[in-house]
Coordinates of C-alpha atoms in Angstrom, one line a residue:
Chain A
M1 CA -135.8 -12.1 79.9
P2 CA -132.6 -13.7 81.0
A3 CA -132.8 -17.4 81.9
Q4 CA -133.1 -18.2 85.6
V5 CA -130.2 -19.9 87.3
R6 CA -131.1 -23.1 89.1
S7 CA -130.1 -22.7 92.7
D8 CA -128.3 -26.1 92.6
D9 CA -126.2 -25.2 89.6
V10 CA -122.5 -24.8 90.1
Y11 CA -121.9 -24.2 86.4
P12 CA -124.3 -21.4 85.3
S13 CA -123.9 -20.0 81.8
R14 CA -125.8 -17.8 79.3
V15 CA -127.4 -15.9 82.1
D16 CA -126.0 -12.4 81.6
G17 CA -124.1 -10.2 79.3
E18 CA -120.7 -11.1 80.7
S19 CA -118.5 -14.1 80.4
R20 CA -117.0 -15.4 83.7
F21 CA -114.3 -17.8 84.7
L22 CA -115.5 -20.2 87.3
P23 CA -113.2 -22.9 88.9
R24 CA -113.8 -26.5 88.1
R25 CA -115.6 -28.2 91.0
D26 CA -115.0 -31.7 89.9
P27 CA -112.1 -34.2 89.6
V28 CA -110.5 -34.8 86.3
I29 CA -109.6 -38.4 87.1
Y30 CA -112.2 -40.6 88.8
G31 CA -110.8 -44.1 88.6
T32 CA -108.0 -45.6 90.6
S33 CA -106.5 -48.3 88.4
G34 CA -106.5 -49.4 84.7
P35 CA -104.3 -49.7 81.7
L36 CA -103.0 -46.1 81.7
S37 CA -99.7 -45.5 83.5
P38 CA -99.2 -43.0 86.2
V39 CA -97.4 -40.8 83.7
Q40 CA -100.3 -40.9 81.3
I41 CA -102.8 -40.2 84.1
A42 CA -100.8 -37.3 85.2
Q43 CA -100.6 -35.9 81.6
Y44 CA -104.4 -36.2 81.2
E45 CA -105.1 -34.7 84.6
R46 CA -102.7 -31.7 84.0
A47 CA -103.3 -31.0 80.3
G48 CA -106.8 -32.4 79.9
Y49 CA -106.0 -34.7 77.1
L50 CA -104.0 -37.8 76.1
F51 CA -103.0 -38.7 72.5
L52 CA -102.2 -42.3 71.7
P53 CA -100.7 -42.5 68.2
E54 CA -101.7 -45.6 66.1
F55 CA -103.8 -47.0 69.0
L56 CA -105.9 -49.0 66.5
A57 CA -104.2 -51.4 64.2
Q58 CA -104.6 -51.0 60.4
D59 CA -107.0 -53.9 60.3
E60 CA -109.1 -52.3 62.9
V61 CA -109.2 -48.8 61.4
T62 CA -109.7 -49.7 57.7
P63 CA -113.2 -51.2 58.2
L64 CA -114.1 -48.0 60.2
Q65 CA -112.8 -45.8 57.4
Q66 CA -114.9 -47.7 54.9
E67 CA -117.9 -47.6 57.2
A68 CA -117.6 -43.8 57.5
L69 CA -117.7 -43.5 53.7
R70 CA -120.6 -45.9 53.5
L71 CA -122.7 -44.0 56.0
R72 CA -122.2 -40.8 54.0
A73 CA -123.2 -42.4 50.8
D74 CA -126.3 -44.3 52.1
P75 CA -129.5 -42.5 51.1
A76 CA -131.2 -44.2 54.1
I77 CA -128.7 -42.4 56.4
T78 CA -128.4 -39.1 54.6
A79 CA -132.2 -38.7 54.7
L80 CA -132.1 -38.7 58.5
E81 CA -131.9 -35.7 60.7
E82 CA -128.7 -37.3 62.1
T83 CA -127.0 -36.1 58.9
I84 CA -125.7 -32.5 59.1
R85 CA -124.5 -30.5 56.1
E86 CA -121.8 -27.8 55.7
P87 CA -122.9 -24.2 56.1
G88 CA -123.8 -22.9 52.6
S89 CA -123.5 -26.2 50.8
D90 CA -124.9 -29.8 50.6
T91 CA -121.7 -31.4 51.5
I92 CA -122.1 -33.7 54.5
R93 CA -120.3 -32.4 57.6
S94 CA -121.4 -34.9 60.3
V95 CA -123.5 -37.9 60.9
F96 CA -124.7 -38.3 64.5
R97 CA -125.8 -41.4 66.6
V98 CA -123.4 -43.6 64.6
H99 CA -123.1 -45.9 67.6
E100 CA -126.6 -47.0 66.9
L101 CA -126.7 -46.6 63.1
S102 CA -123.6 -48.7 62.6
P103 CA -122.8 -52.1 64.0
L104 CA -119.1 -51.5 63.4
V105 CA -119.1 -48.3 65.4
A106 CA -121.1 -50.0 68.1
K107 CA -118.4 -52.6 68.3
L108 CA -115.7 -50.0 68.6
V109 CA -117.6 -48.3 71.4
R110 CA -117.5 -51.6 73.3
N111 CA -113.9 -52.4 72.4
G112 CA -112.2 -53.7 75.5
R113 CA -109.0 -51.8 75.2
V114 CA -110.8 -48.5 74.7
L115 CA -113.4 -49.1 77.4
A116 CA -110.8 -50.0 80.1
I117 CA -109.1 -46.6 79.5
V118 CA -112.4 -44.7 79.6
Q119 CA -113.5 -46.5 82.8
Q120 CA -110.2 -45.7 84.4
L121 CA -110.6 -42.0 83.6
L122 CA -114.2 -41.7 84.5
G123 CA -114.3 -44.2 87.4
G124 CA -116.5 -47.2 86.5
D125 CA -119.5 -47.7 84.2
V126 CA -120.2 -45.3 81.4
Y127 CA -122.8 -44.8 78.7
V128 CA -122.7 -43.1 75.3
H129 CA -124.0 -39.5 75.5
Q130 CA -123.3 -38.8 71.8
S131 CA -121.5 -40.1 68.8
R132 CA -120.7 -38.7 65.4
V133 CA -118.4 -38.9 62.4
N134 CA -117.1 -35.5 61.4
Y135 CA -116.1 -35.3 57.8
K136 CA -113.8 -32.5 56.9
P137 CA -113.6 -32.7 53.1
A138 CA -110.5 -31.9 51.1
F139 CA -110.0 -28.3 49.8
R140 CA -113.2 -26.9 51.2
G141 CA -113.8 -28.4 54.7
R142 CA -114.9 -25.8 57.1
E143 CA -113.7 -25.0 60.6
F144 CA -115.3 -25.9 64.0
Y145 CA -115.0 -22.9 66.2
W146 CA -113.5 -23.1 69.8
H147 CA -115.9 -24.5 72.4
S148 CA -116.0 -26.5 75.6
D149 CA -118.4 -29.4 75.0
F150 CA -119.4 -29.4 78.7
E151 CA -120.9 -25.9 78.5
T152 CA -123.4 -27.1 75.9
W153 CA -123.9 -30.5 77.4
H154 CA -124.7 -28.9 80.7
I155 CA -126.9 -26.0 79.5
E156 CA -128.7 -27.8 76.6
D157 CA -128.5 -31.5 77.5
G158 CA -128.6 -31.5 81.3
L159 CA -125.2 -33.3 82.2
P160 CA -124.9 -32.2 85.8
R161 CA -121.1 -32.4 86.4
M162 CA -117.8 -32.8 84.6
R163 CA -117.5 -36.5 84.4
A164 CA -117.5 -37.2 80.7
L165 CA -114.9 -37.3 77.9
S166 CA -114.6 -37.5 74.2
L167 CA -112.8 -40.2 72.3
A168 CA -111.7 -39.0 68.9
V169 CA -110.5 -41.7 66.5
N170 CA -108.6 -40.5 63.4
L171 CA -110.2 -42.3 60.5
T172 CA -107.8 -40.5 58.1
D173 CA -104.3 -39.2 58.8
N174 CA -104.5 -35.9 60.7
D175 CA -101.7 -33.6 59.7
A176 CA -100.8 -29.9 60.1
F177 CA -102.7 -28.9 56.9
N178 CA -106.0 -30.8 56.9
G179 CA -107.7 -29.1 59.8
P180 CA -106.6 -31.2 62.7
L181 CA -108.3 -31.0 66.1
M182 CA -106.7 -28.2 68.2
V183 CA -106.9 -28.1 72.0
V184 CA -106.1 -25.5 74.6
P185 CA -104.1 -27.4 77.1
E186 CA -105.1 -26.9 80.8
S187 CA -108.3 -25.1 79.8
H188 CA -110.4 -27.9 81.3
R189 CA -109.7 -26.6 84.8
T190 CA -111.7 -23.4 84.1
Y191 CA -115.3 -23.2 83.3
V192 CA -116.0 -20.3 81.0
S193 CA -119.6 -19.2 81.3
C194 CA -120.9 -17.9 78.0
V195 CA -122.8 -14.8 77.1
G196 CA -126.5 -14.5 76.3
E197 CA -129.5 -16.6 76.0
T198 CA -130.1 -19.7 73.8
P199 CA -132.5 -19.3 70.9
A200 CA -135.2 -22.0 70.4
D201 CA -134.0 -24.9 68.3
H202 CA -130.5 -23.5 68.5
Y203 CA -129.0 -27.0 67.9
K204 CA -130.2 -27.0 64.3
Q205 CA -128.0 -24.1 63.5
S206 CA -125.2 -24.8 66.0
L207 CA -124.3 -28.2 64.4
R208 CA -123.4 -26.3 61.3
V209 CA -122.0 -23.0 62.7
Q210 CA -122.1 -22.5 66.4
K211 CA -123.0 -19.0 67.6
Y212 CA -124.2 -19.4 71.2
G213 CA -122.3 -21.2 73.9
V214 CA -119.0 -20.2 72.4
P215 CA -116.4 -18.4 74.6
D216 CA -115.8 -14.7 74.0
D217 CA -112.6 -13.4 72.5
D218 CA -111.1 -12.2 75.8
S219 CA -111.7 -15.5 77.6
L220 CA -110.1 -17.4 74.8
R221 CA -107.1 -15.1 74.7
R222 CA -106.6 -15.6 78.4
L223 CA -106.9 -19.4 78.2
V224 CA -104.4 -19.6 75.3
E225 CA -102.0 -17.2 77.0
Y226 CA -102.0 -19.7 79.8
G227 CA -101.9 -23.0 78.1
G228 CA -101.1 -22.4 74.4
I229 CA -102.5 -24.4 71.6
A230 CA -101.7 -27.9 70.7
A231 CA -102.7 -30.0 67.7
P232 CA -101.9 -33.7 68.3
T233 CA -101.6 -35.0 64.8
G234 CA -101.0 -38.6 63.7
P235 CA -101.9 -41.3 61.3
A236 CA -105.3 -43.0 60.9
G237 CA -105.9 -45.2 64.0
S238 CA -104.5 -42.7 66.4
I239 CA -106.9 -41.7 69.2
L240 CA -107.3 -38.6 71.3
L241 CA -109.0 -38.7 74.7
F242 CA -110.1 -35.3 76.1
D243 CA -111.9 -34.0 79.0
C244 CA -115.5 -32.7 78.5
N245 CA -114.4 -29.2 79.6
L246 CA -111.3 -28.9 77.4
M247 CA -111.5 -25.9 75.0
H248 CA -111.0 -27.3 71.4
G249 CA -111.8 -26.5 67.8
S250 CA -110.4 -27.1 64.3
G251 CA -109.4 -25.0 61.3
S252 CA -110.5 -25.3 57.7
N253 CA -109.0 -27.9 55.4
L254 CA -107.5 -26.5 52.2
S255 CA -105.4 -29.6 51.6
P256 CA -106.1 -32.4 49.2
K257 CA -106.5 -34.8 52.1
P258 CA -109.9 -35.2 53.7
R259 CA -109.9 -35.3 57.5
T260 CA -112.4 -37.7 59.0
N261 CA -112.7 -38.3 62.7
L262 CA -115.1 -40.5 64.7
F263 CA -116.2 -39.0 68.1
V264 CA -117.7 -41.0 70.9
V265 CA -118.7 -39.2 74.1
Y266 CA -118.7 -41.3 77.2
N267 CA -120.4 -40.1 80.3
S268 CA -120.4 -41.7 83.7
V269 CA -123.6 -43.5 84.6
N270 CA -123.4 -41.5 87.8
N271 CA -123.7 -38.3 85.8
A272 CA -126.7 -39.2 83.6
A273 CA -128.5 -36.3 82.0
V274 CA -131.3 -34.5 83.9
E275 CA -133.3 -31.5 82.8
P276 CA -131.1 -29.0 80.9
F277 CA -129.6 -26.4 83.1
G278 CA -130.4 -23.6 80.6
N279 CA -134.2 -24.0 81.3
I280 CA -134.7 -24.9 77.6
P281 CA -136.2 -28.0 76.0
R282 CA -133.6 -30.8 75.8
R283 CA -132.0 -31.5 72.5
P284 CA -133.2 -34.5 70.5
S285 CA -131.9 -37.9 71.5
F286 CA -129.8 -38.3 68.4
I287 CA -127.6 -35.6 69.8
A288 CA -128.1 -36.2 73.5
S289 CA -128.9 -39.8 74.3
Q290 CA -131.5 -40.8 76.9
H291 CA -130.3 -44.4 77.0
F292 CA -128.2 -44.6 80.2
D293 CA -127.5 -48.3 80.2
P294 CA -123.8 -49.0 80.8
V295 CA -121.7 -50.0 77.8
Q296 CA -120.7 -53.6 78.2
P297 CA -117.3 -54.7 76.9
E298 CA -117.5 -56.9 73.8
Chain B
M1 CA -118.3 -17.7 23.7
P2 CA -114.9 -18.9 24.9
A3 CA -112.1 -16.3 25.0
Q4 CA -109.8 -16.4 22.0
V5 CA -106.2 -17.4 22.6
R6 CA -103.6 -14.9 21.5
S7 CA -101.3 -16.7 19.0
D8 CA -98.2 -15.4 20.8
D9 CA -99.4 -16.7 24.2
V10 CA -97.3 -19.5 25.7
Y11 CA -99.5 -19.5 28.9
P12 CA -103.1 -19.7 27.8
S13 CA -105.8 -20.1 30.5
R14 CA -109.6 -19.9 31.1
V15 CA -110.2 -20.8 27.4
D16 CA -111.9 -24.2 27.8
G17 CA -113.6 -26.5 30.2
E18 CA -110.5 -28.4 31.1
S19 CA -107.5 -27.6 33.2
R20 CA -104.1 -28.4 31.7
F21 CA -100.5 -28.7 32.9
L22 CA -98.1 -26.7 30.7
P23 CA -94.4 -26.7 31.3
R24 CA -92.8 -23.5 32.4
R25 CA -91.1 -21.8 29.5
D26 CA -89.0 -19.3 31.5
P27 CA -86.0 -19.4 33.8
V28 CA -86.6 -19.2 37.6
I29 CA -83.3 -17.4 38.3
Y30 CA -82.4 -14.5 36.0
G31 CA -79.4 -12.9 37.7
T32 CA -75.8 -14.1 37.9
S33 CA -74.5 -12.6 41.2
G34 CA -75.8 -10.9 44.3
P35 CA -76.1 -11.5 48.1
L36 CA -77.7 -14.9 48.0
S37 CA -75.4 -17.9 48.2
P38 CA -75.3 -20.7 45.6
V39 CA -77.1 -22.9 48.1
Q40 CA -79.9 -20.3 48.5
I41 CA -80.2 -19.8 44.8
A42 CA -80.4 -23.6 44.3
Q43 CA -83.1 -23.8 46.9
Y44 CA -85.2 -21.0 45.3
E45 CA -84.7 -22.5 41.8
R46 CA -85.7 -26.0 42.9
A47 CA -88.5 -25.3 45.4
G48 CA -89.7 -21.9 44.2
Y49 CA -89.3 -20.0 47.4
L50 CA -86.8 -18.9 50.0
F51 CA -87.5 -18.2 53.7
L52 CA -85.2 -15.8 55.6
P53 CA -86.2 -15.8 59.3
E54 CA -85.8 -12.5 61.1
F55 CA -84.4 -10.8 58.0
L56 CA -85.6 -7.4 59.3
A57 CA -84.4 -6.2 62.7
Q58 CA -86.9 -5.4 65.4
D59 CA -86.4 -1.7 64.9
E60 CA -87.1 -2.1 61.2
V61 CA -90.3 -4.2 61.6
T62 CA -91.9 -2.4 64.6
P63 CA -92.6 0.8 62.6
L64 CA -94.0 -1.3 59.7
Q65 CA -96.3 -3.1 62.2
Q66 CA -97.5 0.3 63.5
E67 CA -97.9 1.6 60.0
A68 CA -100.1 -1.4 59.0
L69 CA -102.4 -0.7 62.0
R70 CA -102.5 3.0 61.2
L71 CA -103.5 2.4 57.5
R72 CA -106.4 0.2 58.6
A73 CA -107.6 2.8 61.1
D74 CA -107.2 5.9 58.8
P75 CA -110.6 6.9 57.4
A76 CA -108.9 8.5 54.4
I77 CA -107.5 5.0 53.6
T78 CA -110.5 2.9 54.5
A79 CA -112.7 5.0 52.2
L80 CA -110.5 4.2 49.2
E81 CA -111.2 1.3 46.8
E82 CA -107.7 0.1 47.8
T83 CA -109.3 -1.2 51.1
I84 CA -110.9 -4.7 50.7
R85 CA -113.2 -6.2 53.4
E86 CA -113.7 -9.8 54.5
P87 CA -116.4 -11.8 52.8
G88 CA -119.6 -11.3 54.8
S89 CA -118.3 -8.7 57.2
D90 CA -116.9 -5.2 57.4
T91 CA -113.6 -6.3 58.8
I92 CA -110.7 -5.1 56.7
R93 CA -108.9 -7.9 54.8
S94 CA -106.4 -6.1 52.7
V95 CA -105.2 -2.6 51.8
F96 CA -103.6 -2.4 48.3
R97 CA -101.1 0.0 46.7
V98 CA -99.4 0.6 50.1
H99 CA -96.1 1.3 48.4
E100 CA -97.7 4.6 47.2
L101 CA -100.0 5.2 50.2
S102 CA -97.3 4.8 52.8
P103 CA -93.9 6.5 52.8
L104 CA -92.7 3.8 55.3
V105 CA -93.6 1.0 52.9
A106 CA -92.1 2.9 50.0
K107 CA -88.9 3.0 52.0
L108 CA -89.0 -0.8 52.5
V109 CA -89.6 -1.4 48.8
R110 CA -86.3 0.5 48.1
N111 CA -84.4 -1.1 51.0
G112 CA -81.0 -2.0 49.7
R113 CA -80.7 -5.4 51.3
V114 CA -84.1 -6.4 49.9
L115 CA -83.6 -4.9 46.5
A116 CA -80.2 -6.6 45.9
I117 CA -81.8 -10.0 46.5
V118 CA -84.8 -9.3 44.2
Q119 CA -82.5 -8.0 41.5
Q120 CA -80.3 -11.1 41.8
L121 CA -83.3 -13.4 41.3
L122 CA -85.0 -11.4 38.5
G123 CA -81.8 -10.2 36.8
G124 CA -81.6 -6.4 37.0
D125 CA -84.0 -3.6 37.3
V126 CA -87.5 -4.2 38.7
Y127 CA -90.7 -2.2 39.3
V128 CA -93.6 -2.8 41.7
H129 CA -96.5 -4.5 40.0
Q130 CA -98.6 -4.6 43.2
S131 CA -98.4 -4.2 47.0
R132 CA -100.7 -4.9 49.8
V133 CA -101.1 -5.6 53.5
N134 CA -103.1 -8.7 54.3
Y135 CA -104.7 -8.6 57.7
K136 CA -105.8 -11.9 59.0
P137 CA -107.6 -11.0 62.2
A138 CA -107.5 -13.2 65.3
F139 CA -110.3 -15.7 65.8
R140 CA -112.2 -15.1 62.6
G141 CA -109.6 -14.4 59.8
R142 CA -110.6 -16.1 56.7
E143 CA -108.6 -18.2 54.3
F144 CA -107.0 -17.3 51.0
Y145 CA -107.6 -20.2 48.6
W146 CA -104.8 -21.8 46.6
H147 CA -103.7 -19.9 43.5
S148 CA -100.7 -19.1 41.4
D149 CA -100.4 -15.4 41.1
F150 CA -98.9 -15.6 37.7
E151 CA -102.1 -17.0 36.1
T152 CA -104.1 -14.0 37.3
W153 CA -101.3 -11.5 36.5
H154 CA -101.0 -12.9 33.0
I155 CA -104.6 -13.3 32.1
E156 CA -106.0 -10.2 33.9
D157 CA -103.0 -7.9 34.1
G158 CA -100.9 -8.7 31.0
L159 CA -97.6 -9.8 32.6
P160 CA -96.1 -11.6 29.6
R161 CA -93.7 -14.1 31.2
M162 CA -92.7 -15.5 34.5
R163 CA -90.2 -13.0 35.7
A164 CA -91.8 -11.6 38.9
L165 CA -91.8 -12.6 42.5
S166 CA -93.5 -11.8 45.8
L167 CA -91.8 -10.6 48.9
A168 CA -93.9 -11.4 51.9
V169 CA -92.9 -9.7 55.1
N170 CA -94.2 -11.1 58.4
L171 CA -95.5 -8.0 60.3
T172 CA -96.7 -10.3 63.1
D173 CA -95.4 -13.7 64.1
N174 CA -96.6 -16.4 61.7
D175 CA -97.2 -19.7 63.6
A176 CA -98.8 -23.0 62.8
F177 CA -102.2 -21.8 64.2
N178 CA -102.7 -18.2 62.9
G179 CA -103.2 -19.1 59.2
P180 CA -99.6 -18.9 57.9
L181 CA -98.8 -18.8 54.2
M182 CA -98.7 -22.3 52.8
V183 CA -96.8 -23.1 49.6
V184 CA -96.7 -26.2 47.3
P185 CA -92.9 -26.6 46.8
E186 CA -91.8 -27.1 43.1
S187 CA -95.3 -26.2 41.8
H188 CA -93.7 -23.1 40.1
R189 CA -92.3 -25.3 37.3
T190 CA -95.8 -26.2 36.0
Y191 CA -98.3 -23.7 34.7
V192 CA -101.8 -24.8 35.5
S193 CA -104.3 -23.4 33.0
C194 CA -107.6 -22.8 34.7
V195 CA -111.1 -23.6 33.7
G196 CA -113.7 -21.2 32.3
E197 CA -114.1 -17.5 31.4
T198 CA -113.6 -14.4 33.5
P199 CA -116.7 -12.5 34.5
A200 CA -116.6 -8.7 34.0
D201 CA -115.2 -6.8 37.1
H202 CA -114.2 -10.2 38.5
Y203 CA -111.5 -8.5 40.6
K204 CA -114.0 -6.8 42.9
Q205 CA -115.2 -10.3 44.0
S206 CA -111.9 -12.1 43.7
L207 CA -110.0 -10.0 46.2
R208 CA -112.5 -11.2 48.8
V209 CA -113.1 -14.8 47.7
Q210 CA -111.5 -16.0 44.5
K211 CA -113.7 -18.2 42.2
Y212 CA -112.1 -18.0 38.8
G213 CA -108.4 -18.4 38.0
V214 CA -108.1 -21.0 40.8
P215 CA -106.8 -24.5 40.0
D216 CA -109.2 -27.4 39.9
D217 CA -109.1 -30.1 42.6
D218 CA -107.4 -32.7 40.5
S219 CA -104.5 -30.4 39.5
L220 CA -104.0 -29.3 43.1
R221 CA -103.9 -32.9 44.2
R222 CA -101.3 -33.8 41.6
L223 CA -99.1 -30.8 42.6
V224 CA -99.3 -31.6 46.3
E225 CA -98.6 -35.3 45.7
Y226 CA -95.4 -34.2 43.9
G227 CA -94.2 -31.4 46.2
G228 CA -96.1 -31.6 49.4
I229 CA -97.2 -28.6 51.4
A230 CA -94.8 -26.3 53.4
A231 CA -95.7 -23.5 55.8
P232 CA -92.5 -21.5 56.5
T233 CA -93.4 -19.9 59.9
G234 CA -91.3 -17.5 61.9
P235 CA -91.4 -14.3 64.0
A236 CA -92.2 -10.8 62.8
G237 CA -89.5 -9.5 60.5
S238 CA -89.0 -12.9 58.7
I239 CA -89.4 -12.7 54.9
L240 CA -90.5 -15.1 52.3
L241 CA -89.5 -14.7 48.6
F242 CA -91.5 -16.8 46.2
D243 CA -91.8 -17.2 42.5
C244 CA -94.8 -15.7 40.7
N245 CA -95.9 -19.1 39.6
L246 CA -95.7 -20.9 42.9
M247 CA -99.0 -22.3 44.1
H248 CA -99.9 -20.9 47.5
G249 CA -102.7 -20.1 49.9
S250 CA -103.4 -19.8 53.6
G251 CA -105.9 -21.2 56.1
S252 CA -108.3 -19.5 58.5
N253 CA -107.1 -18.0 61.7
L254 CA -108.9 -19.3 64.8
S255 CA -106.1 -18.3 67.2
P256 CA -106.0 -15.2 69.4
K257 CA -103.0 -13.9 67.4
P258 CA -103.7 -11.8 64.3
R259 CA -101.5 -12.6 61.3
T260 CA -100.5 -9.5 59.3
N261 CA -98.3 -9.8 56.2
L262 CA -97.0 -7.1 53.8
F263 CA -96.7 -8.2 50.2
V264 CA -94.6 -6.5 47.5
V265 CA -94.7 -7.9 44.0
Y266 CA -91.6 -7.0 42.0
N267 CA -91.6 -7.5 38.3
S268 CA -88.7 -7.2 35.9
V269 CA -88.8 -4.0 33.8
N270 CA -88.2 -6.3 30.9
N271 CA -91.5 -8.0 31.6
A272 CA -93.7 -4.9 32.0
A273 CA -97.4 -5.4 31.6
V274 CA -99.0 -5.3 28.2
E275 CA -102.6 -5.9 27.3
P276 CA -104.2 -8.7 29.5
F277 CA -103.9 -12.1 27.9
G278 CA -107.4 -13.0 28.8
N279 CA -108.8 -10.4 26.3
I280 CA -110.5 -8.6 29.1
P281 CA -110.2 -5.0 30.4
R282 CA -107.1 -4.6 32.6
R283 CA -107.6 -4.4 36.3
P284 CA -107.4 -1.0 37.9
S285 CA -103.9 0.4 38.6
F286 CA -104.2 0.1 42.4
I287 CA -104.0 -3.7 41.8
A288 CA -101.9 -3.8 38.7
S289 CA -99.5 -0.9 38.4
Q290 CA -98.9 1.0 35.2
H291 CA -95.8 2.7 36.5
F292 CA -92.8 0.8 35.1
D293 CA -90.0 3.0 36.4
P294 CA -87.3 0.9 38.1
V295 CA -87.1 1.0 41.8
Q296 CA -84.1 2.9 42.9
P297 CA -82.3 1.7 46.1
E298 CA -82.6 4.2 48.9

């Protein structure tokens, strides 16, 4: 039986056998002032992302690199459900909820320079909906298929509107060959409703290889024909800010250089999670936080 | 029991539990004159490859593009063992022996402009050791892991020395995002002996996912530290010529554009296959030709 669409839902998905393009009903920029220049704001609004090379200094990023390696090696961490492995192997792919597991990451989340930008884009107080380190090991790191985070966060986690963003921090250099994050510029202005229903406990599978809540081939082709593909690469310490509805993914890593990125998802406190719009049980709190207290600058 | 090394073998491999770097014992350039300039010859000799953008005109490449699609759709072709599928799916990954299955490809193999270059590099008459079309479909095309062709052609097919090359013809545009061929410049000057023995009928598996005859992580890391990684991309009709011992591979294709390349392996008639150096049965002739007649220009 197809899921029932909530009458108040402007972003339905997974309700029938067809994918649809729906217009975005929300602003991209919510704030009025802050550290980003008008040119940067215009870039983010138009393209859906902003790349700031070497935003963190070497002495800020080195401890975070070491922390990422420590988390992956700590048996107390790897025993948790927060630790996700690669499909078909025991190699660690991601560790979630790192903003609560690691004091160093918690400190970065509250970093005044970061927070001022996030608050400018989202308009005021924010909380952390999700955080994770994605490890893409050298030689055999696997891809993350194209997806819009918002579709999943709306349907599975209950984020009502598009008022969230991801901060991706390069903990290693990202180059053309180690599976850098790729985005489809301007795709954030279209909501792609996805095909089909959501199986129970889908998240356990989807964190390794996502099968539901991914766009169909034709939708992706149309988005890429319109906006192309960009892969903003840069050295460790570079950051990428991208809208919650921007289509993104990343390829496999065959190179000898691991690619490790830290992701922090900030959501406006005015957009806190409600019941999931897919009429399914909400995902566990290590993926979709239930702590809506505003992040305070350090 | 480890395979026995033939006393006359200067390029042993898969004989023990360690990988070794052995120096190349053969020239890279065999000919003395031809259409390539001294600068191009020097580039090929130093780096191990030469990329010629848009070498074929549109009216030469379009029929080859159509032929590649026709081969993949022809039930008489797809029923043959020459047709190889993707790991874990029925999608066609490669069709082998296309220089004999397709008159159009046979014509390209004899193309005077191509042949003159190949003869200049290899020094005189050549025959076709192998040919194939590699289809890397949009969205879900899988990677080809790093390997040196020569190691396999020597150990499994019996090519005695390094006097062969691959011609790769872009039948579609190759760009940064559709899994272009990647090479490790200058790696052709080092022979990387690989670890372990070769299982029986290894080729059936290796054409889908190669597990033996691939370099170990440490060897790859050293080669890339020395030469880096290059991905010569360009529109359909561009060609890449690369030495039989150049380390190469290609990543997955998440983009909406398929990546289809035609490969023709030319080997000097003075280097015709003998018994495989790995003391194993030779691979079938659709992968490793036993027809050593020189290619005649059309």
